[in-house]
PDB file of C-alpha atoms in Angstrom:
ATOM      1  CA  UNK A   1      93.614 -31.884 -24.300  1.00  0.00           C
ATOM      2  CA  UNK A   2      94.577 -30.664 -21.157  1.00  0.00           C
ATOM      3  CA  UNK A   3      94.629 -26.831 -21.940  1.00  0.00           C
ATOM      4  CA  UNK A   4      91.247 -27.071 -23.222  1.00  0.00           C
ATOM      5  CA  UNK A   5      89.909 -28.669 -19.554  1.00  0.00           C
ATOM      6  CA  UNK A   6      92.257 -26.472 -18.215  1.00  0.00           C
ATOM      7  CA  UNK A   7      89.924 -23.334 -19.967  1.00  0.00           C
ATOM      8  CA  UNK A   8      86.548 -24.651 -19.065  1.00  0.00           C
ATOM      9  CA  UNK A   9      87.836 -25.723 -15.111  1.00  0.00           C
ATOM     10  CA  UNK A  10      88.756 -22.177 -14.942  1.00  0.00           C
ATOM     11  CA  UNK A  11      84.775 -20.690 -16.792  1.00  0.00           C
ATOM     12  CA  UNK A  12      82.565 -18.939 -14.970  1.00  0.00           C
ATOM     13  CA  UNK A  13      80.187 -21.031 -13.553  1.00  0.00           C
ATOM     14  CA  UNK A  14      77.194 -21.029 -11.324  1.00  0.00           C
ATOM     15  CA  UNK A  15      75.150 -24.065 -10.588  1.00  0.00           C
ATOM     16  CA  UNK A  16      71.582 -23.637  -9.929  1.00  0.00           C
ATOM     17  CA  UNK A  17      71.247 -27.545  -8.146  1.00  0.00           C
ATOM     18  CA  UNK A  18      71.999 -30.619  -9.252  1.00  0.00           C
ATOM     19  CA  UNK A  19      68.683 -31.957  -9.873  1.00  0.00           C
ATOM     20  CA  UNK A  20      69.300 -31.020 -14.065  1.00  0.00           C
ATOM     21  CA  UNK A  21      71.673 -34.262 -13.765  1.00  0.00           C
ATOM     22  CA  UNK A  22      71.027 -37.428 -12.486  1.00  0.00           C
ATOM     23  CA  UNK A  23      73.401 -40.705 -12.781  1.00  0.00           C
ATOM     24  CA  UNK A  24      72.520 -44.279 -11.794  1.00  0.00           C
ATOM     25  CA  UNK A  25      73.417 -45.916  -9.525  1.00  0.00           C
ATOM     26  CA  UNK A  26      73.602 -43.871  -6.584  1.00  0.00           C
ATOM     27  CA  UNK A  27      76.122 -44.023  -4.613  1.00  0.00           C
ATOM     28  CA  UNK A  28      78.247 -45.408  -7.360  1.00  0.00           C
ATOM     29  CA  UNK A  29      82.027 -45.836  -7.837  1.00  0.00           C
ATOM     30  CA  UNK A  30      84.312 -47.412 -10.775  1.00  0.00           C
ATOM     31  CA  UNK A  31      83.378 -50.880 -10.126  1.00  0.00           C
ATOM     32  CA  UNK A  32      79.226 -50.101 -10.418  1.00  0.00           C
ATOM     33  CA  UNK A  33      78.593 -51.497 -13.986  1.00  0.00           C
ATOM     34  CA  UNK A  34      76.369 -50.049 -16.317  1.00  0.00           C
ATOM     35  CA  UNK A  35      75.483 -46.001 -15.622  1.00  0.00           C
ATOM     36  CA  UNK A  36      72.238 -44.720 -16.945  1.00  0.00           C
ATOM     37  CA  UNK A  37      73.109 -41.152 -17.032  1.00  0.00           C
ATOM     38  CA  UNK A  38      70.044 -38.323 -17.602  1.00  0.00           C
ATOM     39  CA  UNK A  39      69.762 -35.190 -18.346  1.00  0.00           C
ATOM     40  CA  UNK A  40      66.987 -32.472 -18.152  1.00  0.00           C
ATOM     41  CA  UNK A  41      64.764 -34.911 -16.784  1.00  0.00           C
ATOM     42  CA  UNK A  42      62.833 -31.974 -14.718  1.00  0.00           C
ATOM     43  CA  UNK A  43      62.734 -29.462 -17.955  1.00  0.00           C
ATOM     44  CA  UNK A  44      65.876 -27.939 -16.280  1.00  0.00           C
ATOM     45  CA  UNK A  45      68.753 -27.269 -18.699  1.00  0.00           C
ATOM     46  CA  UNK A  46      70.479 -24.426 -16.827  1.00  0.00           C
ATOM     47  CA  UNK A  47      73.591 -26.225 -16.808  1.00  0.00           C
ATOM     48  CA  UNK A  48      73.340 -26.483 -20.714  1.00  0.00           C
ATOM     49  CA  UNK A  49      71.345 -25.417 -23.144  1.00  0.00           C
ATOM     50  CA  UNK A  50      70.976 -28.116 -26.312  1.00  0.00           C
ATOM     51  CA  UNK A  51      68.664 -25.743 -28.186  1.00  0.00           C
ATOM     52  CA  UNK A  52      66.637 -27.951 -29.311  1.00  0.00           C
ATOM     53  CA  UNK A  53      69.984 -30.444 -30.422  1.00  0.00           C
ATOM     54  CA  UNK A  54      68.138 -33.867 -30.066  1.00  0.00           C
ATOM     55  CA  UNK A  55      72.044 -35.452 -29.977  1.00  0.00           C
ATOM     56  CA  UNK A  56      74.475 -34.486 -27.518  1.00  0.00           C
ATOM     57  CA  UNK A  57      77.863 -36.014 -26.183  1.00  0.00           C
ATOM     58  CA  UNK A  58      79.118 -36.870 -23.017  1.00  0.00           C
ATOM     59  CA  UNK A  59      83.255 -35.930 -23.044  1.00  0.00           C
ATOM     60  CA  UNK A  60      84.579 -38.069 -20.385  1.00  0.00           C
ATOM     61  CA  UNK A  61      87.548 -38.641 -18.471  1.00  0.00           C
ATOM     62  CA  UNK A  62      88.965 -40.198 -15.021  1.00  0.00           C
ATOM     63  CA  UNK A  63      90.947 -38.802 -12.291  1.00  0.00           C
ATOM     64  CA  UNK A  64      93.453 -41.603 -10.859  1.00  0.00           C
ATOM     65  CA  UNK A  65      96.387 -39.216  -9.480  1.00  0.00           C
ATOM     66  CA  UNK A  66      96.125 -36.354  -6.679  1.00  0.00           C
ATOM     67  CA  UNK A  67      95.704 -33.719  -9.387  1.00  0.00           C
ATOM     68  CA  UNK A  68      92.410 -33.148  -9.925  1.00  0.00           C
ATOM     69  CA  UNK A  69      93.146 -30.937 -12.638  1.00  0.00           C
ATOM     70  CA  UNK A  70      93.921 -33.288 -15.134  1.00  0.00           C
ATOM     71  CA  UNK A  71      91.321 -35.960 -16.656  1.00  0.00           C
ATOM     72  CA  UNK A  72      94.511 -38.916 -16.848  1.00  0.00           C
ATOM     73  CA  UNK A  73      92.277 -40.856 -18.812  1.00  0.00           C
ATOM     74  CA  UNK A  74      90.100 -39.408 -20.981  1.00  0.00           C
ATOM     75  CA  UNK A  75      88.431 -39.172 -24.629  1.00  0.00           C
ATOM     76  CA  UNK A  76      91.170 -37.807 -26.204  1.00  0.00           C
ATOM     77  CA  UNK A  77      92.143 -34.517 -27.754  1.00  0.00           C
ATOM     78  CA  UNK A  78      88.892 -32.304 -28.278  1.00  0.00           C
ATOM     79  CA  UNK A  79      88.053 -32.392 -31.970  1.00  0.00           C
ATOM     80  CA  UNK A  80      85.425 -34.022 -34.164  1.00  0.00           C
ATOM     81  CA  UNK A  81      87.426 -36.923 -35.261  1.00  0.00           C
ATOM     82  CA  UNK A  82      87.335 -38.309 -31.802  1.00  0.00           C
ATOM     83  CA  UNK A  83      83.956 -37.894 -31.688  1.00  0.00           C
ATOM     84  CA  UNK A  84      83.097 -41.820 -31.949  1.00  0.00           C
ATOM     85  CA  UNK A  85      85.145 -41.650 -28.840  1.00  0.00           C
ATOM     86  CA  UNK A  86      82.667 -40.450 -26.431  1.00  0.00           C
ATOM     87  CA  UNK A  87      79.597 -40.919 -25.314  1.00  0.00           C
ATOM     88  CA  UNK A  88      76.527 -40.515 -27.139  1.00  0.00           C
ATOM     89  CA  UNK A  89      74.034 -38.901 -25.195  1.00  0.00           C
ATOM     90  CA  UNK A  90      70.599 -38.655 -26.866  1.00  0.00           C
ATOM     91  CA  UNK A  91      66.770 -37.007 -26.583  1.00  0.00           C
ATOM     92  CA  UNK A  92      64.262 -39.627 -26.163  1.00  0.00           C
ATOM     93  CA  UNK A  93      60.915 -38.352 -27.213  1.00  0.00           C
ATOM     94  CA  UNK A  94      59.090 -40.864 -25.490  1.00  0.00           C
ATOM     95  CA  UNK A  95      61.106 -40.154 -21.760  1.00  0.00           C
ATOM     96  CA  UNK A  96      61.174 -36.265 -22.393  1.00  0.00           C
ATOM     97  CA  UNK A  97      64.614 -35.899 -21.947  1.00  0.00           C
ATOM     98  CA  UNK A  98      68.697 -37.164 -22.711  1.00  0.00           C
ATOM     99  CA  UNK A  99      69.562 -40.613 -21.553  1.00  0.00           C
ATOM    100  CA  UNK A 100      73.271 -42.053 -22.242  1.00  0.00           C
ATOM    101  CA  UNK A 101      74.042 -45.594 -20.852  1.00  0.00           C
ATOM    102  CA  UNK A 102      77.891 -46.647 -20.530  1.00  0.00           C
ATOM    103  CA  UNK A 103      80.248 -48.527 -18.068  1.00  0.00           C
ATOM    104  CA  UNK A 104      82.801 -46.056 -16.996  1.00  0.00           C
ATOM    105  CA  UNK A 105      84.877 -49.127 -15.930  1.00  0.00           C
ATOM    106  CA  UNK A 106      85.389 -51.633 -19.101  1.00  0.00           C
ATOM    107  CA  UNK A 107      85.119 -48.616 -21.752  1.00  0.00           C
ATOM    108  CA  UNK A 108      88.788 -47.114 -23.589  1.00  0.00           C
ATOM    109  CA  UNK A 109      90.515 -44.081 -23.088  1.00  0.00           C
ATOM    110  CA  UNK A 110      93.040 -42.000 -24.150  1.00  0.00           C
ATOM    111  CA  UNK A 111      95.781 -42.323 -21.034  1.00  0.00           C
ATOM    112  CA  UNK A 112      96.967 -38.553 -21.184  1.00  0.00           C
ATOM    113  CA  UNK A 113     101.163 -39.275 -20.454  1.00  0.00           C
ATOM    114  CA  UNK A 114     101.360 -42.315 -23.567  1.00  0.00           C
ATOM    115  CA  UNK A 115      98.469 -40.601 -25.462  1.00  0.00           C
ATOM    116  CA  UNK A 116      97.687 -44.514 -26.346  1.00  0.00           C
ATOM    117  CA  UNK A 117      94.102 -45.968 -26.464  1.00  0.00           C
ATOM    118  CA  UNK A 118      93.697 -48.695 -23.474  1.00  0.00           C
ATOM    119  CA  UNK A 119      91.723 -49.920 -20.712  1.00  0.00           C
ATOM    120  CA  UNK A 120      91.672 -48.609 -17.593  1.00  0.00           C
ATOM    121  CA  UNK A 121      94.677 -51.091 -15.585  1.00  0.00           C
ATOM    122  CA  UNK A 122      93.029 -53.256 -13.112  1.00  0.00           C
ATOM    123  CA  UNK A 123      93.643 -51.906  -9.257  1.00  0.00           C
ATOM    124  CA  UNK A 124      93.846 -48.234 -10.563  1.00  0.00           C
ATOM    125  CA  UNK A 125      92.702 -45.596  -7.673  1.00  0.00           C
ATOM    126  CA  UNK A 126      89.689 -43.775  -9.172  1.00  0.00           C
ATOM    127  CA  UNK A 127      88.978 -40.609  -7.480  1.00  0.00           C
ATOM    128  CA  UNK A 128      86.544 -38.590  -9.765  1.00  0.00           C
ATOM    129  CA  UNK A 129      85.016 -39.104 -12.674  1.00  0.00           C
ATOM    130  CA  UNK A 130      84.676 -35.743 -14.618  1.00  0.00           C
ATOM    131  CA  UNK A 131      82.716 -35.458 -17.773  1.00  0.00           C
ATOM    132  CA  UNK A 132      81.066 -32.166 -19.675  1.00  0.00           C
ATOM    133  CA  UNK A 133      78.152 -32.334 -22.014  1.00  0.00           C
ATOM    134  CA  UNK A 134      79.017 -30.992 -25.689  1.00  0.00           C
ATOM    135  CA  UNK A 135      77.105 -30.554 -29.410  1.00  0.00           C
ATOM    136  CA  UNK A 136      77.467 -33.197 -31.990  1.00  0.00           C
ATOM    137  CA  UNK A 137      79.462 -30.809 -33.729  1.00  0.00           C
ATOM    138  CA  UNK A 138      81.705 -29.610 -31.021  1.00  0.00           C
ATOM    139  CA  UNK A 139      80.906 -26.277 -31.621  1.00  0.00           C
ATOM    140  CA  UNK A 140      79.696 -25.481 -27.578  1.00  0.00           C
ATOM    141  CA  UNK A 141      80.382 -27.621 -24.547  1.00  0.00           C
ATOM    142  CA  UNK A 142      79.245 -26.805 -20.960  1.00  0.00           C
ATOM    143  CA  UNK A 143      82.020 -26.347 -18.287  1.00  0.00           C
ATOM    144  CA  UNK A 144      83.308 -29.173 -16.644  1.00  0.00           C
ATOM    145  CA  UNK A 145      81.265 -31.541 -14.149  1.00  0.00           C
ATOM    146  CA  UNK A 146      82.650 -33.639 -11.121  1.00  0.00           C
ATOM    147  CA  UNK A 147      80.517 -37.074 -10.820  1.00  0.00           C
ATOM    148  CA  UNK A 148      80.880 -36.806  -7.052  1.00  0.00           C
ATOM    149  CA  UNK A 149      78.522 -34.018  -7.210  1.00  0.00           C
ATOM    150  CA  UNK A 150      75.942 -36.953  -8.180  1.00  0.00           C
ATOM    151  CA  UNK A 151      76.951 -40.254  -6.364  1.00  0.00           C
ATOM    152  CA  UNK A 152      80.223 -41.527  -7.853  1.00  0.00           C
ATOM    153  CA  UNK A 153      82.558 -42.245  -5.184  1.00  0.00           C
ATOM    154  CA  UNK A 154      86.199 -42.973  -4.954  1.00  0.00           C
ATOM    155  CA  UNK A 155      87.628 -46.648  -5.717  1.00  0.00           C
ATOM    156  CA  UNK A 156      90.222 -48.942  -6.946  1.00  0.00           C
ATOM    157  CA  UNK A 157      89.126 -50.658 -10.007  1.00  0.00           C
ATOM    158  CA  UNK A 158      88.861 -54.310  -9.184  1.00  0.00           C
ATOM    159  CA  UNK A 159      90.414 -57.518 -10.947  1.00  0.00           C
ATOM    160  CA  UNK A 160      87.066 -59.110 -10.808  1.00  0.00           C
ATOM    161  CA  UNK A 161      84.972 -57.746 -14.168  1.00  0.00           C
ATOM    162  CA  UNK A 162      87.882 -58.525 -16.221  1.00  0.00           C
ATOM    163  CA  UNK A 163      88.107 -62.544 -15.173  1.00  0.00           C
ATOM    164  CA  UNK A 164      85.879 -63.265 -17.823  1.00  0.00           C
ATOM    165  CA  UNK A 165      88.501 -62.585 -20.404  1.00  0.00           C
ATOM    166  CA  UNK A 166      88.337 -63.585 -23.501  1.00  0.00           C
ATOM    167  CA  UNK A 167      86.047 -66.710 -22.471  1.00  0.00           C
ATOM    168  CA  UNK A 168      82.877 -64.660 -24.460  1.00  0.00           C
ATOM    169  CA  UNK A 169      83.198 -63.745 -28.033  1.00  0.00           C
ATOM    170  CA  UNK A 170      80.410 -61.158 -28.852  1.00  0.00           C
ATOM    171  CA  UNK A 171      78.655 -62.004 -32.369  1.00  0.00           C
ATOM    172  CA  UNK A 172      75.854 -60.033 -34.440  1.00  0.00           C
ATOM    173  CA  UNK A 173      73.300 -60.687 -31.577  1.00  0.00           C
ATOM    174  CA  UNK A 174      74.756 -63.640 -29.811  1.00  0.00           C
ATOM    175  CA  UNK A 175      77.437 -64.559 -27.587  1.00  0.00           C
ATOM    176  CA  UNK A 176      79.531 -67.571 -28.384  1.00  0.00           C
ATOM    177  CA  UNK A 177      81.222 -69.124 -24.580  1.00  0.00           C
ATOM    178  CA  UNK A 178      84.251 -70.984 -24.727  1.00  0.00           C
ATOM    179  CA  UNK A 179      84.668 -72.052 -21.324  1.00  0.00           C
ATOM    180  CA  UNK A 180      82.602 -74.166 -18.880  1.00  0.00           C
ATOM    181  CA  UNK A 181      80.114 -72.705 -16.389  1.00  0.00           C
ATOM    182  CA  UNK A 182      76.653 -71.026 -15.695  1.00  0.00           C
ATOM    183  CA  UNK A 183      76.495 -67.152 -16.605  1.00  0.00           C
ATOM    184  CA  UNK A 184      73.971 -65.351 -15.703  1.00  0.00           C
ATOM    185  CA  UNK A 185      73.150 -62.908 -18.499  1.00  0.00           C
ATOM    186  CA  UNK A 186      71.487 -59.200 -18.371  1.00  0.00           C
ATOM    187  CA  UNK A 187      70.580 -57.166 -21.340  1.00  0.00           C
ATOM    188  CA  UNK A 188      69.893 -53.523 -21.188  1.00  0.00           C
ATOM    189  CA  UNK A 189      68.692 -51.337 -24.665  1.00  0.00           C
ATOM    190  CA  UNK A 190      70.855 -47.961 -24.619  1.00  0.00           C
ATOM    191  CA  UNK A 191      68.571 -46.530 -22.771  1.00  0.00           C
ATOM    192  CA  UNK A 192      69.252 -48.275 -19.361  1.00  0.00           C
ATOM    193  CA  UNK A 193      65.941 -50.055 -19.601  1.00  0.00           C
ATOM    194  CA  UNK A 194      66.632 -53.952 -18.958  1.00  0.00           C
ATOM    195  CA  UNK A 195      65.062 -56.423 -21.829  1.00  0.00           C
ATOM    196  CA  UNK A 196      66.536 -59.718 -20.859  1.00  0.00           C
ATOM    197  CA  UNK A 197      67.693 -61.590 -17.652  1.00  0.00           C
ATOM    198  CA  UNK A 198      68.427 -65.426 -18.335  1.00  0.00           C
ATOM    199  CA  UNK A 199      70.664 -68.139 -16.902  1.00  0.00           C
ATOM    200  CA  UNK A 200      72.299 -70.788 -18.695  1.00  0.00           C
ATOM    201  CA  UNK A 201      74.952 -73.517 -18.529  1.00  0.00           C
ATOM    202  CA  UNK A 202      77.713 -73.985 -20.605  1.00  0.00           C
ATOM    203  CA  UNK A 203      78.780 -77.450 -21.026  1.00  0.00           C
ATOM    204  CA  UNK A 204      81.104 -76.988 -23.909  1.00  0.00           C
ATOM    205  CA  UNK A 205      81.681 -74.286 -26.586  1.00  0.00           C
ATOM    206  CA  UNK A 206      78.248 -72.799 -27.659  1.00  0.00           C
ATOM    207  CA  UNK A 207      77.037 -70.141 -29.124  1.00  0.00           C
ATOM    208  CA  UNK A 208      74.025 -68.425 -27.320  1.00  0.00           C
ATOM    209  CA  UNK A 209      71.614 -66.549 -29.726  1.00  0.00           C
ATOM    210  CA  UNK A 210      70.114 -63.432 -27.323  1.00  0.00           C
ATOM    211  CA  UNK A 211      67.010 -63.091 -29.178  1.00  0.00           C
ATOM    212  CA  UNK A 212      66.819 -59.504 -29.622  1.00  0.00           C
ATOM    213  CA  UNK A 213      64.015 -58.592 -31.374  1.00  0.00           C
ATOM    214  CA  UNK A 214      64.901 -55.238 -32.626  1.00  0.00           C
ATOM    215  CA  UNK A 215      67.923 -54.270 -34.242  1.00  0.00           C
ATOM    216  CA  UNK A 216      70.266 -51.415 -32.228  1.00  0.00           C
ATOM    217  CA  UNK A 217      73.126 -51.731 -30.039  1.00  0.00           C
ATOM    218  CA  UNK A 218      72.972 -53.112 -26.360  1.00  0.00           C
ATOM    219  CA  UNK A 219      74.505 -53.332 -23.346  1.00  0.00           C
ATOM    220  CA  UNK A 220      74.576 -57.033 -22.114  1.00  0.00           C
ATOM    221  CA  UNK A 221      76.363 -58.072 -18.282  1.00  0.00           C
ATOM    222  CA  UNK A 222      77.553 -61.482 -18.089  1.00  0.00           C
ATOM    223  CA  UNK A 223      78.115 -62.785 -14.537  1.00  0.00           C
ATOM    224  CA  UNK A 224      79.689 -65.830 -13.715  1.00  0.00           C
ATOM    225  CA  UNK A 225      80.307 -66.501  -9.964  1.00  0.00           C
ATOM    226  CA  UNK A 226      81.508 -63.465  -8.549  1.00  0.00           C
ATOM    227  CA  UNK A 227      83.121 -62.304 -11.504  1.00  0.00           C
ATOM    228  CA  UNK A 228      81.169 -59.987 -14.181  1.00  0.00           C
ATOM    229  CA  UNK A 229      81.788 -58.960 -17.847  1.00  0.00           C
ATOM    230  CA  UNK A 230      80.122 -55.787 -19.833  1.00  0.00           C
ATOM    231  CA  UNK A 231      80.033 -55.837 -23.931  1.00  0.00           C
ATOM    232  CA  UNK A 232      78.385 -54.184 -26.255  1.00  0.00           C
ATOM    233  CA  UNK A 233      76.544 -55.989 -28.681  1.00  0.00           C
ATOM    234  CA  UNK A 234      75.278 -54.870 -32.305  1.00  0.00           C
ATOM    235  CA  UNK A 235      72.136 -56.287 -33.392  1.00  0.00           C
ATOM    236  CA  UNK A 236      71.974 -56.097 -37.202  1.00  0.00           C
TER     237      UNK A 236
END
């Protein structure tokens, strides 16, 4: 993996502005949740050109060391098998242009030295996170792109979103809580658009039916106190 980001660091590359890109929140950092992530939403696709490809990818990967040269966790090695691995990033007719939602923070990667799948360690540094936009068939990729250029921010991952645990048990559209407490409860569609914001208290185990009224895979953010949790949830 890393002689292929080593190749595209290294392209020839000139950026015409950064409006082509834009990722949400702003100012962000590891520990901002869910990222909405767009692309093209002004008609500009200088940085790269889908021709006409309604589904792209988002390769991803995070810089924790002082080398910024190497992604030290990333997506893996560069080839379609892994491409369930990243990101889909898709054309929405309706919106006019890509949207990907994902939480950089609670999401697996490949850690480059083990080459093992895992989560990102709690109270890792997090100085960039790097991604490049590819074709579903991995045929052409742009060069590589530095989220600082649009808001992320260094940070050390924090303890806090993974508290939770395994207190929540994600079902076919419905969470089942095993522990005691209020959660408050956000879901999101894959497009970053929010379609549910409830609280509820847990007095013993229960299973919580979401009520998603369209099948499709979402992003739901359980908070409980100061501590938060993101799944993904399948809705069959």
């Amino acid at each position: 993996m890393k002689t292929i980001l080593l190749f595209l660091c290294f392209s020839s590359f000139t950026f015409t502005g950064l409006s082509q890109i834009e990722l949400q929140p702003n100012p962000s950092d590891i520990n901002s949740g869910t990222f909405t992530f767009k692309y093209g939403e002004l008609g500009d696709y200088s940085i790269f050109d889908p021709l006409s490809n309604p589904n792209l990818y988002l390769y991803t990967g995070l810089q924790t060391d002082a080398d910024p040269i190497t992604w030290d966790y990333n997506d893996g090695e560069f080839i379609i098998e892994n491409l369930s691995q990243m990101i889909p990033l898709t054309y929405d007719n309706g919106l006019g242009y890509y949207v990907a939602t994902f939480n950089p923070k609670t999401r697996q990667y490949i850690e480059e030295t083990s080459q093992n799948l895992v989560t990102v360690p709690n109270g890792t540094q997090v100085f960039d996170w790097y991604f490049l936009i590819t074709t579903n068939d991995l045929s052409r990729q742009s060069a590589d792109l530095k989220g600082t250029d649009y808001g992320f921010n260094a940070g050390t991952l924090s303890v806090s979103d993974f508290e939770i645990g395994n207190d929540v048990i994600v079902l076919n559209g419905s969470l089942k809580f095993l522990k005691q407490g209020h959660y408050n409860i956000k879901v999101y569609s894959v497009l970053g658009k929010q379609v549910k914001n409830e609280t509820i208290a847990i007095t013993n185990t229960k299973t919580h039916n979401l009520q998603l009224n369209a099948s499709g895979l979402y992003i739901v953010r359980i908070t409980s106190g100061q501590t938060t949790k993101t799944v993904k949830v399948l809705k069959h």
